[in-house]
Amino acid sequence: MAVKVIRQGDIVDAVADAIVFSTNEHLFLSGGAGASLLGKHGDALQKAMHRALAGTGRKVAMRGEVFEIEPQGTWGRMFAVVAANGFYETSREDTSRAITGVLGRCAEIPGLRTIAMTALGTGYGNMEIEDFVEIFCAVELPSPIEELELVIHGYIFFKAACKTSEALGSSARLIAGSV
């Protein structure tokens, strides 16, 4: 049976087969989870992000787009989601579609069973954590995905996520503390 987890911690400490995180339309690792990932993996990750965007032939990505970042020595499978446009606007529809899309892609990868993700579009985007948690709790996990973990860095946001999850009657496990 597939499990959903809401955990307080830092995405760089997550142990999962794939990491899903927000990025901006230029795929810069400039803030929030991106800055943490850049701090851990360095400029090689930023260059891989830029290669992913260059592969589209465009200079700007569209809100809701998902980019698989080529694995390297210090990181495994990563998916960057453009959660907000240049005006920091997000939408529930784009976010839900992006999550469903990335989960579908992950389900096609042999051996990939666990996914850790950040609360897409809640940092530099205008989505509230409560809205993201509603999407997270409602999403269906495709087989063979066994676990989807939402990793929330700040304690206040984690508590808001727990409150929303509980109000929805979600079966997501809630884990305070670091990853």
GROMACS .gro file of N, CA and C in nm, residues 56-169:
model
  342
   56THR      N    1   1.544   2.247  -2.451
   56THR     CA    2   1.412   2.281  -2.505
   56THR      C    3   1.423   2.382  -2.619
   57GLY      N    4   1.541   2.445  -2.634
   57GLY     CA    5   1.558   2.548  -2.735
   57GLY      C    6   1.500   2.683  -2.694
   58ARG      N    7   1.458   2.693  -2.568
   58ARG     CA    8   1.402   2.818  -2.517
   58ARG      C    9   1.488   2.872  -2.404
   59LYS      N   10   1.473   3.001  -2.377
   59LYS     CA   11   1.546   3.063  -2.267
   59LYS      C   12   1.463   3.070  -2.140
   60VAL      N   13   1.333   3.049  -2.153
   60VAL     CA   14   1.241   3.059  -2.040
   60VAL      C   15   1.148   2.939  -2.041
   61ALA      N   16   1.131   2.878  -1.925
   61ALA     CA   17   1.040   2.765  -1.912
   61ALA      C   18   0.901   2.816  -1.875
   62MET      N   19   0.804   2.734  -1.898
   62MET     CA   20   0.665   2.769  -1.868
   62MET      C   21   0.624   2.714  -1.731
   63ARG      N   22   0.538   2.788  -1.665
   63ARG     CA   23   0.484   2.744  -1.537
   63ARG      C   24   0.418   2.607  -1.556
   64GLY      N   25   0.450   2.515  -1.467
   64GLY     CA   26   0.396   2.380  -1.474
   64GLY      C   27   0.487   2.280  -1.543
   65GLU      N   28   0.593   2.329  -1.609
   65GLU     CA   29   0.686   2.237  -1.678
   65GLU      C   30   0.768   2.159  -1.577
   66VAL      N   31   0.800   2.037  -1.615
   66VAL     CA   32   0.882   1.949  -1.532
   66VAL      C   33   1.008   1.914  -1.611
   67PHE      N   34   1.123   1.927  -1.545
   67PHE     CA   35   1.251   1.894  -1.607
   67PHE      C   36   1.320   1.785  -1.527
   68GLU      N   37   1.357   1.677  -1.595
   68GLU     CA   38   1.438   1.575  -1.529
   68GLU      C   39   1.583   1.619  -1.542
   69ILE      N   40   1.650   1.626  -1.429
   69ILE     CA   41   1.789   1.670  -1.425
   69ILE      C   42   1.878   1.547  -1.429
   70GLU      N   43   1.972   1.548  -1.522
   70GLU     CA   44   2.058   1.431  -1.540
   70GLU      C   45   2.133   1.398  -1.410
   71PRO      N   46   2.130   1.272  -1.368
   71PRO     CA   47   2.200   1.232  -1.245
   71PRO      C   48   2.351   1.251  -1.261
   72GLN      N   49   2.417   1.285  -1.152
   72GLN     CA   50   2.562   1.301  -1.149
   72GLN      C   51   2.615   1.234  -1.023
   73GLY      N   52   2.743   1.248  -1.001
   73GLY     CA   53   2.807   1.181  -0.889
   73GLY      C   54   2.751   1.214  -0.751
   74THR      N   55   2.711   1.340  -0.727
   74THR     CA   56   2.665   1.376  -0.593
   74THR      C   57   2.513   1.375  -0.579
   75TRP      N   58   2.440   1.351  -0.686
   75TRP     CA   59   2.295   1.342  -0.676
   75TRP      C   60   2.241   1.236  -0.770
   76GLY      N   61   2.126   1.185  -0.733
   76GLY     CA   62   2.058   1.085  -0.816
   76GLY      C   63   1.949   1.150  -0.899
   77ARG      N   64   1.836   1.085  -0.907
   77ARG     CA   65   1.722   1.136  -0.986
   77ARG      C   66   1.666   1.263  -0.922
   78MET      N   67   1.654   1.367  -1.006
   78MET     CA   68   1.594   1.492  -0.961
   78MET      C   69   1.502   1.543  -1.070
   79PHE      N   70   1.391   1.601  -1.024
   79PHE     CA   71   1.295   1.663  -1.114
   79PHE      C   72   1.270   1.805  -1.064
   80ALA      N   73   1.292   1.902  -1.151
   80ALA     CA   74   1.269   2.041  -1.118
   80ALA      C   75   1.136   2.084  -1.180
   81VAL      N   76   1.049   2.141  -1.099
   81VAL     CA   77   0.917   2.185  -1.144
   81VAL      C   78   0.914   2.337  -1.143
   82VAL      N   79   0.877   2.394  -1.257
   82VAL     CA   80   0.861   2.539  -1.266
   82VAL      C   81   0.724   2.569  -1.205
   83ALA      N   82   0.726   2.608  -1.079
   83ALA     CA   83   0.601   2.621  -1.004
   83ALA      C   84   0.539   2.760  -1.018
   84ALA      N   85   0.617   2.859  -1.055
   84ALA     CA   86   0.565   2.996  -1.066
   84ALA      C   87   0.620   3.060  -1.193
   85ASN      N   88   0.546   3.157  -1.244
   85ASN     CA   89   0.597   3.231  -1.359
   85ASN      C   90   0.682   3.348  -1.310
   86GLY      N   91   0.724   3.435  -1.400
   86GLY     CA   92   0.811   3.547  -1.365
   86GLY      C   93   0.749   3.648  -1.271
   87PHE      N   94   0.618   3.643  -1.255
   87PHE     CA   95   0.547   3.732  -1.162
   87PHE      C   96   0.513   3.661  -1.031
   88TYR      N   97   0.574   3.543  -1.010
   88TYR     CA   98   0.555   3.461  -0.890
   88TYR      C   99   0.411   3.411  -0.877
   89GLU      N  100   0.342   3.396  -0.988
   89GLU     CA  101   0.207   3.344  -0.988
   89GLU      C  102   0.209   3.192  -1.005
   90THR      N  103   0.131   3.126  -0.924
   90THR     CA  104   0.114   2.982  -0.934
   90THR      C  105  -0.035   2.954  -0.952
   91SER      N  106  -0.067   2.832  -0.985
   91SER     CA  107  -0.208   2.793  -0.987
   91SER      C  108  -0.220   2.650  -0.936
   92ARG      N  109  -0.331   2.622  -0.874
   92ARG     CA  110  -0.356   2.487  -0.825
   92ARG      C  111  -0.358   2.388  -0.941
   93GLU      N  112  -0.416   2.430  -1.053
   93GLU     CA  113  -0.428   2.341  -1.168
   93GLU      C  114  -0.290   2.304  -1.223
   94ASP      N  115  -0.205   2.405  -1.245
   94ASP     CA  116  -0.071   2.377  -1.296
   94ASP      C  117   0.009   2.291  -1.199
   95THR      N  118  -0.002   2.321  -1.070
   95THR     CA  119   0.072   2.245  -0.969
   95THR      C  120   0.023   2.101  -0.964
   96SER      N  121  -0.107   2.084  -0.963
   96SER     CA  122  -0.162   1.948  -0.961
   96SER      C  123  -0.121   1.869  -1.085
   97ARG      N  124  -0.128   1.933  -1.200
   97ARG     CA  125  -0.089   1.868  -1.326
   97ARG      C  126   0.060   1.832  -1.324
   98ALA      N  127   0.143   1.922  -1.273
   98ALA     CA  128   0.287   1.895  -1.267
   98ALA      C  129   0.317   1.778  -1.173
   99ILE      N  130   0.250   1.773  -1.058
   99ILE     CA  131   0.273   1.663  -0.965
   99ILE      C  132   0.229   1.531  -1.027
  100THR      N  133   0.112   1.529  -1.087
  100THR     CA  134   0.063   1.407  -1.151
  100THR      C  135   0.159   1.364  -1.262
  101GLY      N  136   0.208   1.461  -1.339
  101GLY     CA  137   0.302   1.430  -1.447
  101GLY      C  138   0.434   1.374  -1.397
  102VAL      N  139   0.490   1.435  -1.295
  102VAL     CA  140   0.619   1.387  -1.245
  102VAL      C  141   0.602   1.251  -1.177
  103LEU      N  142   0.491   1.228  -1.109
  103LEU     CA  143   0.468   1.096  -1.050
  103LEU      C  144   0.455   0.989  -1.158
  104GLY      N  145   0.387   1.024  -1.267
  104GLY     CA  146   0.375   0.930  -1.379
  104GLY      C  147   0.511   0.898  -1.440
  105ARG      N  148   0.596   0.999  -1.456
  105ARG     CA  149   0.730   0.976  -1.509
  105ARG      C  150   0.811   0.889  -1.414
  106CYS      N  151   0.800   0.915  -1.285
  106CYS     CA  152   0.873   0.835  -1.186
  106CYS      C  153   0.827   0.690  -1.188
  107ALA      N  154   0.697   0.669  -1.206
  107ALA     CA  155   0.643   0.532  -1.207
  107ALA      C  156   0.697   0.450  -1.323
  108GLU      N  157   0.743   0.517  -1.428
  108GLU     CA  158   0.798   0.447  -1.545
  108GLU      C  159   0.945   0.411  -1.531
  109ILE      N  160   1.010   0.461  -1.428
  109ILE     CA  161   1.153   0.437  -1.409
  109ILE      C  162   1.173   0.311  -1.325
  110PRO      N  163   1.236   0.209  -1.382
  110PRO     CA  164   1.254   0.083  -1.308
  110PRO      C  165   1.326   0.106  -1.175
  111GLY      N  166   1.273   0.047  -1.070
  111GLY     CA  167   1.335   0.053  -0.939
  111GLY      C  168   1.304   0.177  -0.858
  112LEU      N  169   1.237   0.274  -0.916
  112LEU     CA  170   1.206   0.398  -0.843
  112LEU      C  171   1.077   0.374  -0.764
  113ARG      N  172   1.088   0.382  -0.633
  113ARG     CA  173   0.973   0.353  -0.546
  113ARG      C  174   0.941   0.466  -0.448
  114THR      N  175   1.041   0.549  -0.415
  114THR     CA  176   1.020   0.653  -0.315
  114THR      C  177   1.055   0.790  -0.373
  115ILE      N  178   0.973   0.889  -0.339
  115ILE     CA  179   0.991   1.024  -0.389
  115ILE      C  180   0.980   1.121  -0.272
  116ALA      N  181   1.072   1.216  -0.265
  116ALA     CA  182   1.064   1.325  -0.169
  116ALA      C  183   1.045   1.454  -0.248
  117MET      N  184   0.953   1.538  -0.203
  117MET     CA  185   0.929   1.664  -0.274
  117MET      C  186   0.913   1.779  -0.177
  118THR      N  187   0.937   1.898  -0.230
  118THR     CA  188   0.912   2.020  -0.154
  118THR      C  189   0.771   2.068  -0.184
  119ALA      N  190   0.725   2.166  -0.109
  119ALA     CA  191   0.592   2.224  -0.130
  119ALA      C  192   0.602   2.323  -0.247
  120LEU      N  193   0.580   2.273  -0.366
  120LEU     CA  194   0.600   2.348  -0.489
  120LEU      C  195   0.518   2.478  -0.493
  121GLY      N  196   0.586   2.587  -0.525
  121GLY     CA  197   0.518   2.714  -0.544
  121GLY      C  198   0.480   2.789  -0.419
  122THR      N  199   0.524   2.740  -0.302
  122THR     CA  200   0.486   2.807  -0.177
  122THR      C  201   0.593   2.902  -0.126
  123GLY      N  202   0.710   2.899  -0.185
  123GLY     CA  203   0.817   2.990  -0.142
  123GLY      C  204   0.807   3.120  -0.220
  124TYR      N  205   0.857   3.118  -0.343
  124TYR     CA  206   0.852   3.238  -0.426
  124TYR      C  207   0.722   3.245  -0.506
  125GLY      N  208   0.642   3.144  -0.501
  125GLY     CA  209   0.511   3.148  -0.566
  125GLY      C  210   0.407   3.200  -0.469
  126ASN      N  211   0.287   3.220  -0.520
  126ASN     CA  212   0.182   3.275  -0.434
  126ASN      C  213   0.089   3.167  -0.378
  127MET      N  214   0.130   3.042  -0.383
  127MET     CA  215   0.047   2.935  -0.328
  127MET      C  216   0.071   2.924  -0.177
  128GLU      N  217  -0.037   2.911  -0.104
  128GLU     CA  218  -0.028   2.891   0.041
  128GLU      C  219   0.002   2.744   0.070
  129ILE      N  220   0.069   2.719   0.180
  129ILE     CA  221   0.103   2.581   0.216
  129ILE      C  222  -0.023   2.496   0.230
  130GLU      N  223  -0.130   2.553   0.280
  130GLU     CA  224  -0.254   2.479   0.296
  130GLU      C  225  -0.308   2.431   0.161
  131ASP      N  226  -0.298   2.517   0.059
  131ASP     CA  227  -0.343   2.478  -0.076
  131ASP      C  228  -0.257   2.364  -0.131
  132PHE      N  229  -0.125   2.373  -0.110
  132PHE     CA  230  -0.038   2.267  -0.160
  132PHE      C  231  -0.068   2.135  -0.089
  133VAL      N  232  -0.089   2.139   0.040
  133VAL     CA  233  -0.117   2.017   0.116
  133VAL      C  234  -0.248   1.953   0.067
  134GLU      N  235  -0.346   2.034   0.034
  134GLU     CA  236  -0.471   1.978  -0.022
  134GLU      C  237  -0.442   1.901  -0.150
  135ILE      N  238  -0.359   1.959  -0.237
  135ILE     CA  239  -0.322   1.891  -0.362
  135ILE      C  240  -0.245   1.763  -0.331
  136PHE      N  241  -0.146   1.773  -0.242
  136PHE     CA  242  -0.063   1.660  -0.203
  136PHE      C  243  -0.149   1.545  -0.150
  137CYS      N  244  -0.243   1.576  -0.061
  137CYS     CA  245  -0.326   1.472   0.000
  137CYS      C  246  -0.420   1.409  -0.102
  138ALA      N  247  -0.460   1.484  -0.205
  138ALA     CA  248  -0.556   1.433  -0.303
  138ALA      C  249  -0.492   1.353  -0.416
  139VAL      N  250  -0.363   1.372  -0.439
  139VAL     CA  251  -0.299   1.308  -0.553
  139VAL      C  252  -0.296   1.156  -0.536
  140GLU      N  253  -0.321   1.087  -0.645
  140GLU     CA  254  -0.314   0.940  -0.647
  140GLU      C  255  -0.171   0.898  -0.679
  141LEU      N  256  -0.119   0.804  -0.604
  141LEU     CA  257   0.016   0.753  -0.630
  141LEU      C  258   0.008   0.637  -0.727
  142PRO      N  259   0.071   0.651  -0.843
  142PRO     CA  260   0.067   0.540  -0.939
  142PRO      C  261   0.156   0.425  -0.894
  143SER      N  262   0.116   0.306  -0.929
  143SER     CA  263   0.199   0.189  -0.903
  143SER      C  264   0.319   0.198  -0.997
  144PRO      N  265   0.437   0.170  -0.954
  144PRO     CA  266   0.481   0.103  -0.831
  144PRO      C  267   0.531   0.199  -0.722
  145ILE      N  268   0.496   0.327  -0.729
  145ILE     CA  269   0.541   0.421  -0.626
  145ILE      C  270   0.487   0.375  -0.490
  146GLU      N  271   0.577   0.365  -0.393
  146GLU     CA  272   0.541   0.316  -0.260
  146GLU      C  273   0.530   0.427  -0.156
  147GLU      N  274   0.608   0.536  -0.177
  147GLU     CA  275   0.605   0.644  -0.077
  147GLU      C  276   0.628   0.778  -0.143
  148LEU      N  277   0.545   0.874  -0.105
  148LEU     CA  278   0.562   1.014  -0.145
  148LEU      C  279   0.574   1.094  -0.017
  149GLU      N  280   0.687   1.163  -0.005
  149GLU     CA  281   0.717   1.238   0.116
  149GLU      C  282   0.723   1.387   0.083
  150LEU      N  283   0.645   1.465   0.154
  150LEU     CA  284   0.649   1.610   0.144
  150LEU      C  285   0.743   1.660   0.253
  151VAL      N  286   0.853   1.723   0.213
  151VAL     CA  287   0.953   1.772   0.309
  151VAL      C  288   0.937   1.923   0.321
  152ILE      N  289   0.907   1.967   0.442
  152ILE     CA  290   0.882   2.109   0.469
  152ILE      C  291   0.989   2.159   0.564
  153HIS      N  292   1.060   2.262   0.522
  153HIS     CA  293   1.174   2.311   0.599
  153HIS      C  294   1.134   2.381   0.729
  154GLY      N  295   1.048   2.478   0.723
  154GLY     CA  296   1.015   2.558   0.840
  154GLY      C  297   0.911   2.495   0.931
  155TYR      N  298   0.931   2.513   1.062
  155TYR     CA  299   0.841   2.452   1.160
  155TYR      C  300   0.700   2.510   1.151
  156ILE      N  301   0.687   2.640   1.131
  156ILE     CA  302   0.554   2.702   1.123
  156ILE      C  303   0.478   2.647   1.004
  157PHE      N  304   0.544   2.634   0.889
  157PHE     CA  305   0.479   2.579   0.770
  157PHE      C  306   0.446   2.431   0.790
  158PHE      N  307   0.534   2.360   0.858
  158PHE     CA  308   0.508   2.219   0.888
  158PHE      C  309   0.382   2.206   0.974
  159LYS      N  310   0.370   2.288   1.077
  159LYS     CA  311   0.252   2.281   1.163
  159LYS      C  312   0.125   2.315   1.084
  160ALA      N  313   0.132   2.414   0.995
  160ALA     CA  314   0.016   2.447   0.911
  160ALA      C  315  -0.019   2.330   0.819
  161ALA      N  316   0.082   2.262   0.767
  161ALA     CA  317   0.059   2.146   0.680
  161ALA      C  318  -0.007   2.034   0.759
  162CYS      N  319   0.039   2.011   0.881
  162CYS     CA  320  -0.020   1.907   0.966
  162CYS      C  321  -0.166   1.938   0.995
  163LYS      N  322  -0.194   2.062   1.027
  163LYS     CA  323  -0.331   2.103   1.058
  163LYS      C  324  -0.422   2.080   0.938
  164THR      N  325  -0.375   2.118   0.819
  164THR     CA  326  -0.454   2.099   0.697
  164THR      C  327  -0.474   1.950   0.669
  165SER      N  328  -0.368   1.873   0.679
  165SER     CA  329  -0.377   1.729   0.655
  165SER      C  330  -0.479   1.664   0.750
  166GLU      N  331  -0.471   1.700   0.876
  166GLU     CA  332  -0.563   1.644   0.974
  166GLU      C  333  -0.707   1.687   0.946
  167ALA      N  334  -0.728   1.814   0.907
  167ALA     CA  335  -0.862   1.864   0.876
  167ALA      C  336  -0.922   1.792   0.755
  168LEU      N  337  -0.836   1.750   0.663
  168LEU     CA  338  -0.883   1.677   0.545
  168LEU      C  339  -0.908   1.529   0.574
  169GLY      N  340  -0.869   1.485   0.693
  169GLY     CA  341  -0.882   1.343   0.726
  169GLY      C  342  -0.782   1.258   0.651
   0.00000   0.00000   0.00000
